[in-house]
Short mmCIF file of C-alpha atoms in Angstrom, two decimals:
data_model
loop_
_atom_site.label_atom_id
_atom_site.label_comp_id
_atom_site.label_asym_id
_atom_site.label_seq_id
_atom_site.Cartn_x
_atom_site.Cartn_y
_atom_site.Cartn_z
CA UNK A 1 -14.53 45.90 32.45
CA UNK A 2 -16.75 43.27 33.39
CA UNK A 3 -20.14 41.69 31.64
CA UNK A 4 -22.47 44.50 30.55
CA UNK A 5 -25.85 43.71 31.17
CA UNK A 6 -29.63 44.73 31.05
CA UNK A 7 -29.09 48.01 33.51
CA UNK A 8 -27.46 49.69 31.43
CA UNK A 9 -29.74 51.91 29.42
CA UNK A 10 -29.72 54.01 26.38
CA UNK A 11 -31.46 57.36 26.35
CA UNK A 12 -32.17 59.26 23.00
CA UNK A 13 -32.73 62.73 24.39
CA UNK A 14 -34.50 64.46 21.52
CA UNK A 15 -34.24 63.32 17.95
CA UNK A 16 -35.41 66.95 16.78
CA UNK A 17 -37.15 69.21 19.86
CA UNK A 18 -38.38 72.01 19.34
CA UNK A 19 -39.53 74.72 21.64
CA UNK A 20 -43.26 74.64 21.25
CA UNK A 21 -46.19 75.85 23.63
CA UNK A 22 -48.48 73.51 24.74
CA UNK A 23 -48.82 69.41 25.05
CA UNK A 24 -45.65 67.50 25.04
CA UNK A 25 -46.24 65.08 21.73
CA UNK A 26 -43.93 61.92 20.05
CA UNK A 27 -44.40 61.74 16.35
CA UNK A 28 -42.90 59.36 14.25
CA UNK A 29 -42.88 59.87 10.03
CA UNK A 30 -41.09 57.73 8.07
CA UNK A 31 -38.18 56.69 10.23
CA UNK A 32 -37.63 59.70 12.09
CA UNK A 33 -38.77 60.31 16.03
CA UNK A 34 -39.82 63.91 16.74
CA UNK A 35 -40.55 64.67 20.03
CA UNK A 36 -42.11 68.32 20.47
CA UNK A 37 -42.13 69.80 23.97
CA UNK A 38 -42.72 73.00 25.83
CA UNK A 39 -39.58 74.84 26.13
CA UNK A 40 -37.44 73.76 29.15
CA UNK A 41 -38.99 70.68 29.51
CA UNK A 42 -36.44 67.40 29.77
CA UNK A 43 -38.02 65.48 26.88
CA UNK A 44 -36.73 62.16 26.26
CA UNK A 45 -37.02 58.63 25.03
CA UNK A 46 -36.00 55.31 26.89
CA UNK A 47 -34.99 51.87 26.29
CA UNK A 48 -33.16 49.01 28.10
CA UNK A 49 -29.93 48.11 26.69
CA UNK A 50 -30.10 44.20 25.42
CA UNK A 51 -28.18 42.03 27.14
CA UNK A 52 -24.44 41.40 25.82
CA UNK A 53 -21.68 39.03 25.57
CA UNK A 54 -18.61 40.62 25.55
CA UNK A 55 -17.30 43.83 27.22
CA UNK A 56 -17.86 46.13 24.36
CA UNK A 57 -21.15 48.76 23.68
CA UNK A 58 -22.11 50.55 20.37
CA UNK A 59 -23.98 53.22 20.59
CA UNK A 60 -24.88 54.81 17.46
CA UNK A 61 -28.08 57.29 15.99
CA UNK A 62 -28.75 59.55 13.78
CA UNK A 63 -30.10 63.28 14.46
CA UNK A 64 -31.08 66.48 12.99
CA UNK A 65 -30.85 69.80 15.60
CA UNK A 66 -34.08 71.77 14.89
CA UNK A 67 -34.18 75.59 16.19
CA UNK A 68 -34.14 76.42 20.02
CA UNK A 69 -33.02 73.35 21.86
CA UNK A 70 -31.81 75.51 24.10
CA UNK A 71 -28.18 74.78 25.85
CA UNK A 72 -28.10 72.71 28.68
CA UNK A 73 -29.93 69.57 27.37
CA UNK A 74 -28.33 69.18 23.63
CA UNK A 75 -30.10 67.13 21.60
CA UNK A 76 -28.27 64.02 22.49
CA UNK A 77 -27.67 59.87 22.58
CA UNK A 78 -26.76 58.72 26.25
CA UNK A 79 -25.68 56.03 27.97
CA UNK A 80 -26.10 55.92 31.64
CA UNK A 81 -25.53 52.83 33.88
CA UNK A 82 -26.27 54.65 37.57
CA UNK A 83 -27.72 58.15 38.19
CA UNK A 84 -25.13 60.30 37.59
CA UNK A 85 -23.00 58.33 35.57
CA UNK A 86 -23.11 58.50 31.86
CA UNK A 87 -21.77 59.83 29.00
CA UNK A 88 -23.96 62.13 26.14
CA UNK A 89 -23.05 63.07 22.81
CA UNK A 90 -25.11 65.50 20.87
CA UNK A 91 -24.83 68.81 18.60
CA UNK A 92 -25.92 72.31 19.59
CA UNK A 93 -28.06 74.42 17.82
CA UNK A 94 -25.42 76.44 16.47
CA UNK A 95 -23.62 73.12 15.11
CA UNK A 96 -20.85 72.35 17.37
CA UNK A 97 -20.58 69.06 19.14
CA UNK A 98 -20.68 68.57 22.65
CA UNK A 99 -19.91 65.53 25.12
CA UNK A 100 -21.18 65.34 28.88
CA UNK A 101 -19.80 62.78 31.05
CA UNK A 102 -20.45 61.90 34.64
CA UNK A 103 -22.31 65.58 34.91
CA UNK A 104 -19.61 67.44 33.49
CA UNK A 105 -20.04 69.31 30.48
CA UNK A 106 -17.35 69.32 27.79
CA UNK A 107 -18.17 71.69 24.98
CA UNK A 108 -16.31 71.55 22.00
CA UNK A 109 -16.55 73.41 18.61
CA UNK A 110 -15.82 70.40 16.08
CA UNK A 111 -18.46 70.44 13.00
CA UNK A 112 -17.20 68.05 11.34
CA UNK A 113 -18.58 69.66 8.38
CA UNK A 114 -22.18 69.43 9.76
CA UNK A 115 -24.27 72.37 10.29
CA UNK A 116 -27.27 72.74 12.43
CA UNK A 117 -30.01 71.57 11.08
CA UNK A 118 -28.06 68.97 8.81
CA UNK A 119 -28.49 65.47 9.70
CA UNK A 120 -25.73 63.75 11.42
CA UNK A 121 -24.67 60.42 12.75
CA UNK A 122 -23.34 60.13 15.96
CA UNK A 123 -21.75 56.91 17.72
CA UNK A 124 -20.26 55.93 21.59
CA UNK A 125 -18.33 53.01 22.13
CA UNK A 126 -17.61 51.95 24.63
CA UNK A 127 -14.61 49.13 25.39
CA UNK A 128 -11.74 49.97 27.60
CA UNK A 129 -12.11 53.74 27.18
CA UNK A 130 -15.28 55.70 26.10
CA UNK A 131 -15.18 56.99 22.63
CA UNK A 132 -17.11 59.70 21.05
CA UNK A 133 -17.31 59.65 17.64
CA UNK A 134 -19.34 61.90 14.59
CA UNK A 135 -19.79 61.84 10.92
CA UNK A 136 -21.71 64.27 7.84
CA UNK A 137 -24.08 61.85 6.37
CA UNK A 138 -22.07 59.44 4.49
CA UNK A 139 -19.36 60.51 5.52
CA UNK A 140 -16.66 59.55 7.51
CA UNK A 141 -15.94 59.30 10.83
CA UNK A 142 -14.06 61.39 13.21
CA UNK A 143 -13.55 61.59 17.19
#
């Protein structure tokens, strides 16, 4: 893999949505980022990845699923370096994990002992392979 740089980016798609009528609204209380949108709505946060040495990304955050997030867009953490190609980790609303990579959804039914609406960490690396990992809080973590 060569030098990661600046164009990679992380997107946090939805600490906590939640299907609400009206204005699309960021709040941030204590250290938690809500974003509340209109239902359907791809509601999302942004940043440029920092520029690394070394070969090797970390991706991790921490999330709580809130009621009708719907299906397609899981409350997620992604990493995308071109258009279509990225990886996303996030927990349905029903509080089974899933992983989308390079636009193909992988669905899986792992808990790893966290419901929905239970806050969860959740952590990509990235090195040689991608790696998708989750944990309860303070727990441990699995893949």
């Amino acid at each position: 893999m060569t030098q990661l740089s600046s164009w990679f980016r992380v997107v946090i798609v939805s600490a906590l949505v939640f299907g609400f009528i009206g204005s699309t609204g960021v709040l941030a209380a204590d250290t938690a980022l809500q974003i509340k949108a209109p239902a359907n709505v791809y509601a999302h946060v942004y940043r440029s990845f920092p520029d690394i040495d070394g070969n090797e990304i970390i991706l991790e955050a921490r999330a709580k699923v809130g009621p009708n997030v719907g299906d397609s867009w899981t409350p997620s953490i992604m990493l995308y370096w071109f258009p279509l190609h990225y990886v996303a980790h996030g927990q349905t609303q029903d509080g089974s994990f899933r992983a989308n990579h390079f636009n193909i959804k992988m669905s899986g039914k792992r808990s790893a002992g966290i419901d929905a609406g239970d806050w969860g960490d959740l952590r990509i690396v990235v090195h040689s392979e991608i790696q998708l990992h989750i944990r309860p809080d303070g727990g441990e973590w699995s893949m």
